[in-house]
Coordinates of C-alpha atoms and ligand atoms in Angstrom, one line a residue:
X231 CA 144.0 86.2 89.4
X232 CA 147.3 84.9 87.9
X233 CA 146.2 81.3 87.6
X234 CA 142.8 79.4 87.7
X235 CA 141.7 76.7 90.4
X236 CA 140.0 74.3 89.2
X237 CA 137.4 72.7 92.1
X238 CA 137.5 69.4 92.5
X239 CA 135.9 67.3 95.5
X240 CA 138.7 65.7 96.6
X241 CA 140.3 68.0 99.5
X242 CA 144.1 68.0 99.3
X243 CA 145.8 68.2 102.6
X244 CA 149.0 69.8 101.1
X245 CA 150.9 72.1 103.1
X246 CA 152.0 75.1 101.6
X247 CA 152.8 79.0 102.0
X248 CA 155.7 81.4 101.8
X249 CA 157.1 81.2 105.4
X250 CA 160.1 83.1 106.1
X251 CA 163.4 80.5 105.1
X252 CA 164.8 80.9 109.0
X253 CA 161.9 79.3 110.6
X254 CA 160.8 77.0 107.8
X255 CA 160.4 73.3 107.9
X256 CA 162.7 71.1 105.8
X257 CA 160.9 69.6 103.1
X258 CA 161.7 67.5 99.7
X259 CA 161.5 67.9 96.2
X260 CA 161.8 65.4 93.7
X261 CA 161.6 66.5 90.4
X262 CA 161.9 64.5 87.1
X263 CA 162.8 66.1 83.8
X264 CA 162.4 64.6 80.2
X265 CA 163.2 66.9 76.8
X266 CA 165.8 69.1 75.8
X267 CA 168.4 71.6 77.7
X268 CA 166.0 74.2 78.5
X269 CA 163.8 71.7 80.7
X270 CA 166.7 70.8 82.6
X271 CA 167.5 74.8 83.0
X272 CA 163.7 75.1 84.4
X273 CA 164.2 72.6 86.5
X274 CA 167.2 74.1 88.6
X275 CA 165.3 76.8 89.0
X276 CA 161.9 75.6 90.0
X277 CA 164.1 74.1 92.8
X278 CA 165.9 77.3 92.9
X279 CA 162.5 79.2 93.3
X280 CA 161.1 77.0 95.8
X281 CA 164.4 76.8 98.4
X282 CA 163.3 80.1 100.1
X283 CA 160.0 78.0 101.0
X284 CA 162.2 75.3 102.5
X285 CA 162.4 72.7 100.0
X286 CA 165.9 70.6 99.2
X287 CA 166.2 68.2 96.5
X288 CA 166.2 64.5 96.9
X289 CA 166.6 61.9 94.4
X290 CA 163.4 59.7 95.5
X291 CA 160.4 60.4 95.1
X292 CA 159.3 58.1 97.7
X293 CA 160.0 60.4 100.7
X294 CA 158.8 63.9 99.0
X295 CA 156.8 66.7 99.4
X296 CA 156.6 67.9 96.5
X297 CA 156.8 65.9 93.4
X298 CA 157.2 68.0 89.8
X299 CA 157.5 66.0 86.6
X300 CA 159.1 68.2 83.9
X301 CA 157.8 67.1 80.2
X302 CA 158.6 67.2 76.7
X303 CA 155.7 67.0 74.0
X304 CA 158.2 66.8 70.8
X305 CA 157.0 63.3 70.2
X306 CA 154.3 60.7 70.7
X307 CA 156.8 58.6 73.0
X308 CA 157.7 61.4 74.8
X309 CA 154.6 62.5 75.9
X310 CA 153.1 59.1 76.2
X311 CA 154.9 58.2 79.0
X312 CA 154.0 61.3 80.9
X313 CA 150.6 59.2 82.2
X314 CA 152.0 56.4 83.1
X315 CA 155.1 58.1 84.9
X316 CA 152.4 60.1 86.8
X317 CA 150.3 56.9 87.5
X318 CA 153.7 55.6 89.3
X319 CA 154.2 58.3 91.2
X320 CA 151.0 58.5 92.4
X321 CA 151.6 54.9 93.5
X322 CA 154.2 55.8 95.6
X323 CA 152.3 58.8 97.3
X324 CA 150.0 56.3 98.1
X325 CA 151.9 54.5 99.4
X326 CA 153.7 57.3 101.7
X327 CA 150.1 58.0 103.1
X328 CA 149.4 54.2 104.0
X329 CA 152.6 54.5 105.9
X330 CA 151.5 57.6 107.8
X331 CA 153.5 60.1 105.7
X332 CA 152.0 63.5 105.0
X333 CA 150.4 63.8 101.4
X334 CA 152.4 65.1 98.4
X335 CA 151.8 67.7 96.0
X336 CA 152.1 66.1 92.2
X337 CA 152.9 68.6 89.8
X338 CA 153.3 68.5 86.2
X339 CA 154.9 71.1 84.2
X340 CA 156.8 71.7 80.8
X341 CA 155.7 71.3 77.3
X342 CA 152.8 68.7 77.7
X343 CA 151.5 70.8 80.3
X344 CA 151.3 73.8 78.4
X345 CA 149.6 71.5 75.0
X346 CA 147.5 69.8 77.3
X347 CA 146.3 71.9 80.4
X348 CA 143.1 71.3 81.4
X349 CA 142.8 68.3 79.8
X350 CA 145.5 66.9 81.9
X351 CA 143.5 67.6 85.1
X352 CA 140.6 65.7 84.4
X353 CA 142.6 62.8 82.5
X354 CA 144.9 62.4 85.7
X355 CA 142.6 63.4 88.6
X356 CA 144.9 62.5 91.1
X357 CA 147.1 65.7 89.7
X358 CA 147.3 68.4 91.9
X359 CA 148.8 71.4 89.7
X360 CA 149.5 71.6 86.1
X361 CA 151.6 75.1 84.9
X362 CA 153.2 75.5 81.8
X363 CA 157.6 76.7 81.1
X364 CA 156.2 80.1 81.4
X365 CA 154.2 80.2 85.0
X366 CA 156.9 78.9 87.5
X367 CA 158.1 81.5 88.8
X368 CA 154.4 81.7 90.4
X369 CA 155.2 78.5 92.0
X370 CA 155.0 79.8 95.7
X371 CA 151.9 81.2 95.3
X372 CA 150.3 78.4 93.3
X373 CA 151.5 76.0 96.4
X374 CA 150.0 78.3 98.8
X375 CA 146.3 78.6 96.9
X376 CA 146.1 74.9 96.7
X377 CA 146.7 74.2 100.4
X378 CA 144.1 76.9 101.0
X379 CA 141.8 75.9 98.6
X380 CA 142.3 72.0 97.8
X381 CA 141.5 71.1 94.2
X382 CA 143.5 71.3 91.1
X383 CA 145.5 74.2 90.2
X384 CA 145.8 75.1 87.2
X385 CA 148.4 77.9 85.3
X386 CA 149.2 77.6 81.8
X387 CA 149.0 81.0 80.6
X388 CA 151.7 83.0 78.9
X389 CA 151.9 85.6 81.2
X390 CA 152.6 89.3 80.2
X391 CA 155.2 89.3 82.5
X392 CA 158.5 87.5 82.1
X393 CA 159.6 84.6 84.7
X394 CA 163.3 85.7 84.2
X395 CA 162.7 89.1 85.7
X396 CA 160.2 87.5 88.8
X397 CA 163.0 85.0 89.4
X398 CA 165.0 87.2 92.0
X399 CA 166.4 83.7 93.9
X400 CA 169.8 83.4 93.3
X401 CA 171.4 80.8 90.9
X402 CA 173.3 77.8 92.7
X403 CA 175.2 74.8 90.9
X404 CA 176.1 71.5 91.6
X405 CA 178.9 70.9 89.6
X406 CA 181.2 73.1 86.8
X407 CA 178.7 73.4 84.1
X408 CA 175.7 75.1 83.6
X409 CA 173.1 76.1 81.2
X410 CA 171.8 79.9 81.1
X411 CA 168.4 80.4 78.9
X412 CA 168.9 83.6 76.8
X413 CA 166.6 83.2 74.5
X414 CA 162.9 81.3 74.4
X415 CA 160.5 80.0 72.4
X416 CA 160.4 80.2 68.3
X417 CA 158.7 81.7 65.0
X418 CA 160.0 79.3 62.6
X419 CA 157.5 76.9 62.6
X420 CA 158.8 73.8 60.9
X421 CA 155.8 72.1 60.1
X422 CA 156.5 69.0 62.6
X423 CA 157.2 71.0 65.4
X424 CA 155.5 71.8 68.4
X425 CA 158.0 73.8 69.8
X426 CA 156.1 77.6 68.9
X427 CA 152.6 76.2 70.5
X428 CA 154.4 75.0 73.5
X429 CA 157.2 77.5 73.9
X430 CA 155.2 80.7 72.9
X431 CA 156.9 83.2 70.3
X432 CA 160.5 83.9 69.9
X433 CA 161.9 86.5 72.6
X434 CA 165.0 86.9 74.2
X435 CA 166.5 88.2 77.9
X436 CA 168.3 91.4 78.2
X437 CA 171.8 91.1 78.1
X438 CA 172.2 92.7 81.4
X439 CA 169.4 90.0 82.8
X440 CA 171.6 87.4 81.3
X441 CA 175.5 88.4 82.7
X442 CA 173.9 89.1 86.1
X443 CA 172.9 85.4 86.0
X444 CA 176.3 84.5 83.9
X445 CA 178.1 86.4 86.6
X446 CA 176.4 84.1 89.5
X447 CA 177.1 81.0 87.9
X448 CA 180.8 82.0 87.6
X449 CA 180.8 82.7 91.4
X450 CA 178.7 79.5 92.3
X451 CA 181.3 77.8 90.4
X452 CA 180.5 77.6 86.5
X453 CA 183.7 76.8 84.4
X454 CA 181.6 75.9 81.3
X455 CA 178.4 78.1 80.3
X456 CA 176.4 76.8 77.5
X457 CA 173.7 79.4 76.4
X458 CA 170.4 77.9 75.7
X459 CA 167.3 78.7 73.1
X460 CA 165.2 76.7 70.7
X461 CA 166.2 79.1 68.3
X462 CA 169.5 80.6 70.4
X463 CA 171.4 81.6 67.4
X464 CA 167.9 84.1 66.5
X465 CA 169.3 86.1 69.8
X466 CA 168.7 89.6 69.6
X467 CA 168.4 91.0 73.4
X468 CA 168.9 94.3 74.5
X469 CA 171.8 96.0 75.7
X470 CA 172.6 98.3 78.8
X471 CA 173.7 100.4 75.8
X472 CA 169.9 100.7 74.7
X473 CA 171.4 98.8 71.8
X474 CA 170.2 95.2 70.3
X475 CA 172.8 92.6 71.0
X476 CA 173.0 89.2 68.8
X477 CA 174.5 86.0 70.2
X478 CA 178.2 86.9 69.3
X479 CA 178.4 89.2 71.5
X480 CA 176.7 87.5 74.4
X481 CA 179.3 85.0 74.0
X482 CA 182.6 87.1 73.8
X483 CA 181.1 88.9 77.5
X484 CA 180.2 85.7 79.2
X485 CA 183.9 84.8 77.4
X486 CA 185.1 87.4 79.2
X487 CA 184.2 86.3 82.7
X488 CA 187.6 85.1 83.7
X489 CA 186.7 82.2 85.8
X490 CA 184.7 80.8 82.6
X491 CA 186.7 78.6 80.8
X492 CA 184.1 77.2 78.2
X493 CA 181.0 78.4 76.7
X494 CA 178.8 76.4 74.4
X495 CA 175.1 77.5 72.9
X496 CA 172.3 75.2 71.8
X497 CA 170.0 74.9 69.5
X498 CA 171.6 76.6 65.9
X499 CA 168.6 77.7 62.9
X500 CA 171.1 77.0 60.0
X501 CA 169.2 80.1 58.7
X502 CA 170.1 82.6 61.0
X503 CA 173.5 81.8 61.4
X504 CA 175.3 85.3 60.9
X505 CA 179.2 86.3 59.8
X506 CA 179.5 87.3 63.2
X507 CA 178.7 84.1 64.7
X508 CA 181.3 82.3 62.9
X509 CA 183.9 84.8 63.5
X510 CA 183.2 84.5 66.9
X511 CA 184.6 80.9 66.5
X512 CA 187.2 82.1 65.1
X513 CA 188.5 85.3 67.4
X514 CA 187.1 83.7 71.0
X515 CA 189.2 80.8 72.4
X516 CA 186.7 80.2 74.9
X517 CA 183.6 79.2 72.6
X518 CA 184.0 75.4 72.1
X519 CA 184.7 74.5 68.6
X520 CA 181.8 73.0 68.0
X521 CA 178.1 73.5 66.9
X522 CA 175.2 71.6 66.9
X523 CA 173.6 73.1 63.6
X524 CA 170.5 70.5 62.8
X525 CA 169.8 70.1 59.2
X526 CA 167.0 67.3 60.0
X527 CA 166.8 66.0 56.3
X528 CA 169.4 66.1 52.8
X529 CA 166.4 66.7 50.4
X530 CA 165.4 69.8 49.3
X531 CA 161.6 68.8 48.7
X532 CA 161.4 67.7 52.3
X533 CA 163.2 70.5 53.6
X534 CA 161.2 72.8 51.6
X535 CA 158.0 70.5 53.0
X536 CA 159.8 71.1 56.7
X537 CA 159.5 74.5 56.2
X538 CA 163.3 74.9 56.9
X539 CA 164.2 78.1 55.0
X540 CA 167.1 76.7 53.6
X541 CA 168.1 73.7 51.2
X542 CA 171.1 70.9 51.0
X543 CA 172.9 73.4 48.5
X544 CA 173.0 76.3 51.7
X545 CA 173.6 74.1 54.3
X546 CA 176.8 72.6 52.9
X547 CA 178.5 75.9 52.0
X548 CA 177.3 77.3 55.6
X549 CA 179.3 74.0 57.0
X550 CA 182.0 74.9 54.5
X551 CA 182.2 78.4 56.0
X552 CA 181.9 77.4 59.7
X553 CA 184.6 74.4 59.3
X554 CA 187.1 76.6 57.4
X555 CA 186.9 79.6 60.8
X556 CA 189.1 76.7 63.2
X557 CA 190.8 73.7 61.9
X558 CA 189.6 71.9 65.0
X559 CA 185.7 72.6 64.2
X560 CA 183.5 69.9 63.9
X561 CA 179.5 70.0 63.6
X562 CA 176.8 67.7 64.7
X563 CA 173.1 67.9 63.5
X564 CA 169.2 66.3 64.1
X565 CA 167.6 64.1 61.4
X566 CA 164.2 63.0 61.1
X567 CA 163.5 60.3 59.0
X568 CA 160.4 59.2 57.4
X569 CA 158.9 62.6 57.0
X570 CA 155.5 62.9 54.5
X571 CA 156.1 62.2 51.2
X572 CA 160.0 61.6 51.5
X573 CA 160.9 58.7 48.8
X574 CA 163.9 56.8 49.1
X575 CA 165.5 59.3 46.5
X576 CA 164.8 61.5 49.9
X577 CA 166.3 59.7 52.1
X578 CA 169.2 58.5 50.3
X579 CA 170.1 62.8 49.8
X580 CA 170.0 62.6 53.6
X581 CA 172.7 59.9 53.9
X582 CA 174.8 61.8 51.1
X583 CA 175.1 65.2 53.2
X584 CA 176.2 62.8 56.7
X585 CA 178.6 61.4 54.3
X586 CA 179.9 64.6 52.4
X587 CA 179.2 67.1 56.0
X588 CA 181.0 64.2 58.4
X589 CA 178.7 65.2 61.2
X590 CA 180.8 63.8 64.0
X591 CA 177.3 63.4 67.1
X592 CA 173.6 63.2 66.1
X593 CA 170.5 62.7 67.2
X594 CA 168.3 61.2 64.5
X595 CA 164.9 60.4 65.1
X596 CA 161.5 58.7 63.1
X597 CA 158.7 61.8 62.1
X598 CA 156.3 61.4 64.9
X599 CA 152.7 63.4 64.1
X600 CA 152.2 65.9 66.4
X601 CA 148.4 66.8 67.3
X602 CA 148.0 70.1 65.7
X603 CA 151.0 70.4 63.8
X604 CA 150.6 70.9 59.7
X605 CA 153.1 67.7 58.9
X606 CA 150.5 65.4 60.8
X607 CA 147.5 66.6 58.1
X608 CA 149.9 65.5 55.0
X609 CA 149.1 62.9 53.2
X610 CA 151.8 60.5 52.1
X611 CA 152.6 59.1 55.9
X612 CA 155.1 56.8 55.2
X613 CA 154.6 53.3 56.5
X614 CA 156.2 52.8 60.8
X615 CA 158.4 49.7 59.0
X616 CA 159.9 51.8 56.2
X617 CA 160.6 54.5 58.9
X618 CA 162.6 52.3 61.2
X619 CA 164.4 50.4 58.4
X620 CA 165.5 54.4 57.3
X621 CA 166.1 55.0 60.5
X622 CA 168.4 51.9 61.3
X623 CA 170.3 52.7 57.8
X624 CA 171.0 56.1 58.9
X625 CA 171.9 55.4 62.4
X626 CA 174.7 52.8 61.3
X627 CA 175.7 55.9 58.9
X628 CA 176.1 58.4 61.6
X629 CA 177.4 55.5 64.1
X630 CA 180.3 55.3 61.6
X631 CA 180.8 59.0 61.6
X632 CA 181.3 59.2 65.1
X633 CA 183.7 55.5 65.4
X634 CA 185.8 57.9 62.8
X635 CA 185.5 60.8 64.6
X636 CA 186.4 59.0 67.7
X637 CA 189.2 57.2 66.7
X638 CA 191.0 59.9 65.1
X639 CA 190.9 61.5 68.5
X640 CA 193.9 58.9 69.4
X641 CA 197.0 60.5 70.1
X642 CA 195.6 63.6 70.1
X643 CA 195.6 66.3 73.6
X644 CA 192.5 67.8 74.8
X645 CA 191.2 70.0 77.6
X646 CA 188.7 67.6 79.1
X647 CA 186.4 69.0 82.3
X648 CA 185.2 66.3 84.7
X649 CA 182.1 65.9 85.7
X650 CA 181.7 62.1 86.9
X651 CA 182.8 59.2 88.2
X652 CA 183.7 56.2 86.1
X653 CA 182.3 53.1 86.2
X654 CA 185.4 51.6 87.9
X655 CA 187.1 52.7 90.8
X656 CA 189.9 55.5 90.7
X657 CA 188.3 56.6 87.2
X658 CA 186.4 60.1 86.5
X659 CA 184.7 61.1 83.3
X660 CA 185.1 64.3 81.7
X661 CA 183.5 66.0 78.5
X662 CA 185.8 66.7 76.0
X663 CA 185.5 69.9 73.7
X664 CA 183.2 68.1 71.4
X665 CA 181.1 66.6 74.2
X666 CA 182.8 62.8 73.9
X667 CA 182.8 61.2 76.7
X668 CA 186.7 60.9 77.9
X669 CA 188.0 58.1 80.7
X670 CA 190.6 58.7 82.6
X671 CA 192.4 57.1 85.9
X672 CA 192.5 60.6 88.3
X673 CA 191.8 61.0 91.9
X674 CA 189.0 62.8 93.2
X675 CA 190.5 66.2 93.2
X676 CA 190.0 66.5 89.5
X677 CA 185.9 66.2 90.2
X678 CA 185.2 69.9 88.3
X679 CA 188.7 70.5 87.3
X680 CA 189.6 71.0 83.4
X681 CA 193.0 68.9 82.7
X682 CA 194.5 68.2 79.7
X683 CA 194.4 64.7 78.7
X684 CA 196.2 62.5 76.2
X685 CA 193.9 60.5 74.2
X686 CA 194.8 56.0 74.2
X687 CA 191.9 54.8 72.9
X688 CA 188.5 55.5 70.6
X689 CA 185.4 54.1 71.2
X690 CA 181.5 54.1 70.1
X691 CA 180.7 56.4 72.2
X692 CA 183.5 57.1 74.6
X693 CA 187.6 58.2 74.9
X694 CA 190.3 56.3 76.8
X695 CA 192.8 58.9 78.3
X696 CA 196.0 59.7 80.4
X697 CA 196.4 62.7 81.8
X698 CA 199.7 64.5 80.1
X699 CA 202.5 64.5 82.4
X700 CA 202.6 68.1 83.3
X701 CA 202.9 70.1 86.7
X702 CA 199.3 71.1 86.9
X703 CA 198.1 67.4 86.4
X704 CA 200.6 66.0 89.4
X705 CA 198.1 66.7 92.2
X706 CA 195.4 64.6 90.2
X707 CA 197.3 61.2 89.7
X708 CA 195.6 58.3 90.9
Ligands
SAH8 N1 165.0 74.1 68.0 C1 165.8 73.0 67.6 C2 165.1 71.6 67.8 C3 164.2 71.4 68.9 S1 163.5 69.8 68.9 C4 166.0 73.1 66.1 O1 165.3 73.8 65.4 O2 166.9 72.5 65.7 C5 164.8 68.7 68.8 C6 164.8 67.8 67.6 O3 163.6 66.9 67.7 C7 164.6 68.5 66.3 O4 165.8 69.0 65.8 C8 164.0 67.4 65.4 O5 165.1 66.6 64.8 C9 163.3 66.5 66.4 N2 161.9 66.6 66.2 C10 161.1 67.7 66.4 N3 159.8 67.4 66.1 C11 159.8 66.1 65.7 C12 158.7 65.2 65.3 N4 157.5 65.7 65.1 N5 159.0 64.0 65.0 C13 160.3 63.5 65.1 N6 161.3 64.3 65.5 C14 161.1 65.6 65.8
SF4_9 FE1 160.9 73.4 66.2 FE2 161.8 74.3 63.9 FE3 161.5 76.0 65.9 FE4 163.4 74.1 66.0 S1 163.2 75.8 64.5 S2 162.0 74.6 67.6 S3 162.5 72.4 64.9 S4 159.8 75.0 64.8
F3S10 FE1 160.6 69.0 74.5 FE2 159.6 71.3 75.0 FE3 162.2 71.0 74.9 S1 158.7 69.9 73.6 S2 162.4 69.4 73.4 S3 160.9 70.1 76.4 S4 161.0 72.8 74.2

């Protein structure tokens, strides 16, 4: 059997089973992701996989069928608030049954699934199915054995099989941007990380797997592609040509779809950044000129401790090398503060390499011990006070950086794709190359449009702009 059912005595009245799409019964999904890119990729297609069953998305979980919660284990907060998200929602099936509404299935799925299984069943009873990132494809059938069954259903295994070549629904999009996995899971265990237990080892999707679903995207829509993998940069799928492809080359053929106008990848291992990555920067207009390349801490003890594979000394002439392919490039990184043993000789190396490097976006972040992980044994935790101070002084560091950034964006012209509305009326937000947020006043006509944009004004975290006067911008004045 593909997945185990666990028996429980409670019967679950869930309906369920593959009926044919033309004579199925509308029914909702709510689903509710936390974590990184890849979780929101699952999502859309856990919605994706369950549409031929007759399920559309809704954006309460008050009236749904089916209710998935997509986690993130990477730290304590994270996962934390799993339980108590799943108590609410449980509260609100409740609910729905006193008011005479059929009973929901409540899922739970992603990385805390896959940590905590089993364990997850019996500490939230009221859970109907727990899979892990690697089982969804199996969704269908799960649904159907626990309407036939009742009980708990559980499905956490990492399957011989891979989901991407089960997953023969086709890829829809709401909006102009979209994320493709290409590559999953990772073997460089950094010694905080979770990531390898939850994610499974490093592999990565044939390239003719990936522009089939590259290719869809572009037809549903997709101006921007960002290619996703913990470890997207370790790419090496294989090619139609019986050949192994890295991740340059996956971006100069999704470059080549002509309807793509953008294509991004995240997440960068400094270490396995090749020449040909950065000369993709430099020969393919398309790839955005900029790269989130985390270096999570300036000192080369800690690193070393980290288990990065590389030290401050690399990192800067790699962000030498990468800056000097474009003039326009800029990076942006991940910092955790507070790691074992890191002094405040430590932690002020970190704060020299934001101030030398310039990184213009980050995402920093106290060291949170993860069950199971190697950094949670070490001794010399450092004190939760001392961590947040660090963390405050490095925030106000990187806040600076990207004020700077920011405001040197003034007077400059930049393709901007919008994606949003503002938060008055007659104003859309758009991303601009380096991800800012950018304000303009537009009509609704440039909703998924990519217009070039003079930038007024700089902010914390946003840009003022007026689109330039040019023919193609005419039909989107306000
Ligand atoms: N694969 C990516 C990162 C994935 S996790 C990479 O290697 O860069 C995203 C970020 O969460 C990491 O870059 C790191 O800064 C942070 N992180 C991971 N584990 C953590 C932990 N135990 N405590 C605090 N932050 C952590
Ligand atoms: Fe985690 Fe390190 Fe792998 Fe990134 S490279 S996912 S931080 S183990
Ligand atoms: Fe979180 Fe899993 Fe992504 S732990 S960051 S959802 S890979």
């Amino acid at each position: 059997m593909a997945f185990r059912l666990i028996a429980t005595t409670k019967t679950s009245k869930t309906e369920g089973g593959h009926t044919p799409p033309n004579n199925t019964l509308v029914k909702k999904l709510y689903i509710k992701t936390y974590g990184c890119q890849m979780n929101v990729y699952d999502s859309e297609r856990m919605a994706e996989v369950l549409s031929p069953l007759g399920f559309v998305v809704t954006d309460t979980p008050a009236d749904a069928d089916m209710v998935i919660l997509n986690t993130c284990h990477i730290r304590e907060r994270a996962a934390e608030k799993v339980y108590s998200e799943i108590g609410r929602l449980n509260k609100i099936r409740e609910k729905k049954i006193e008011n005479g509404g059929a009973r929901s299935i409540l899922a739970v799925t992603g990385c805390v699934a896959q940590a905590e299984g089993e364990q997850m069943l019996s500490r939230a009873p009221h859970l109907d199915m727990v899979f892990g990132p690697q089982t969804y494809h199996r969704l269908p059938q799960m649904i159907a054995e626990a309407a036939r069954k009742g009980g708990q259903v559980l499905d956490t295994e990492f399957p011989v099989e891979s989901k991407f070549d089960l997953l023969d629904v086709p890829r829809t999009l709401d909006g102009a941007s979209a994320f493709l996995t290409v590559q999953e899971g990772c073997d460089k265990f950094c010694t905080y990380c979770v990531v390898p237990y939850t994610r499974g080892a490093e592999s990565s999707r044939p390239v003719n797997s990936i522009m089939a679903e590259a290719n869809e995207l572009a037809t549903a829509g997709a101006k921007e592609i960002t290619l996703v993998g913990q470890n997207v940069n370790a790419y090496h799928g294989i090619g139609a040509d019986g050949e192994v492809h890295g991740l340059a080359s996956l971006i100069k053929a999704v470059a080549d779809i002509d309807t793509v106008k953008r294509v991004r990848y995240i997440t960068s291992y400094p270490a396995e950044v090749d020449d040909d990555l950065i000369a993709a920067h430099r020969d393919i207009e398309k790839l955005m000129p900029y790269l989130h390349l985390p270096i999570q801490s300036g000192s080369d003890k800690i690193l070393k401790a980290m288990n990065r594979r590389h030290n401050a000394a690399q990192y800067r002439a790699l962000a030498e090398k990468i800056m000097a392919t474009r003039p326009d490039m800029a990076l942006s990184s991940d910092f955790i503060v507070g790691f074992p043993g890191e002094t405040e000789r430590d932690f002020e190396d970190t704060c020299d390499i934001v101030r030398d490097v310039g990184f213009v976006q980050s995402y920093s972040f106290v060291f949170s011990p993860r069950p199971g992980t190697p950094a949670a044994m070490m001794e010399e935790q450092i004190d939760e006070r001392v961590k947040s101070e660090r963390l405050a002084r490095l925030q106000k560091l990187l806040n600076e950086n990207t004020l700077r950034f920011n405001e040197q964006s003034i007077g400059k012209t930049m393709e901007v794709l919008f994606d949003r509305r503002g938060k008055k009326p007659g104003q859309l937000v758009g991303r601009s190359p380096y991800m800012q947020a950018v304000v303009v006043e537009a009509n609704d006509e440039l909703m998924n449009q990519i217009a070039s944009v003079k930038i007024t004004n700089g902010y914390d975290n946003s840009l003022l702009g007026e689109l330039t006067a040019n023919k193609n911008n005419e039909r989107f004045c306000a």
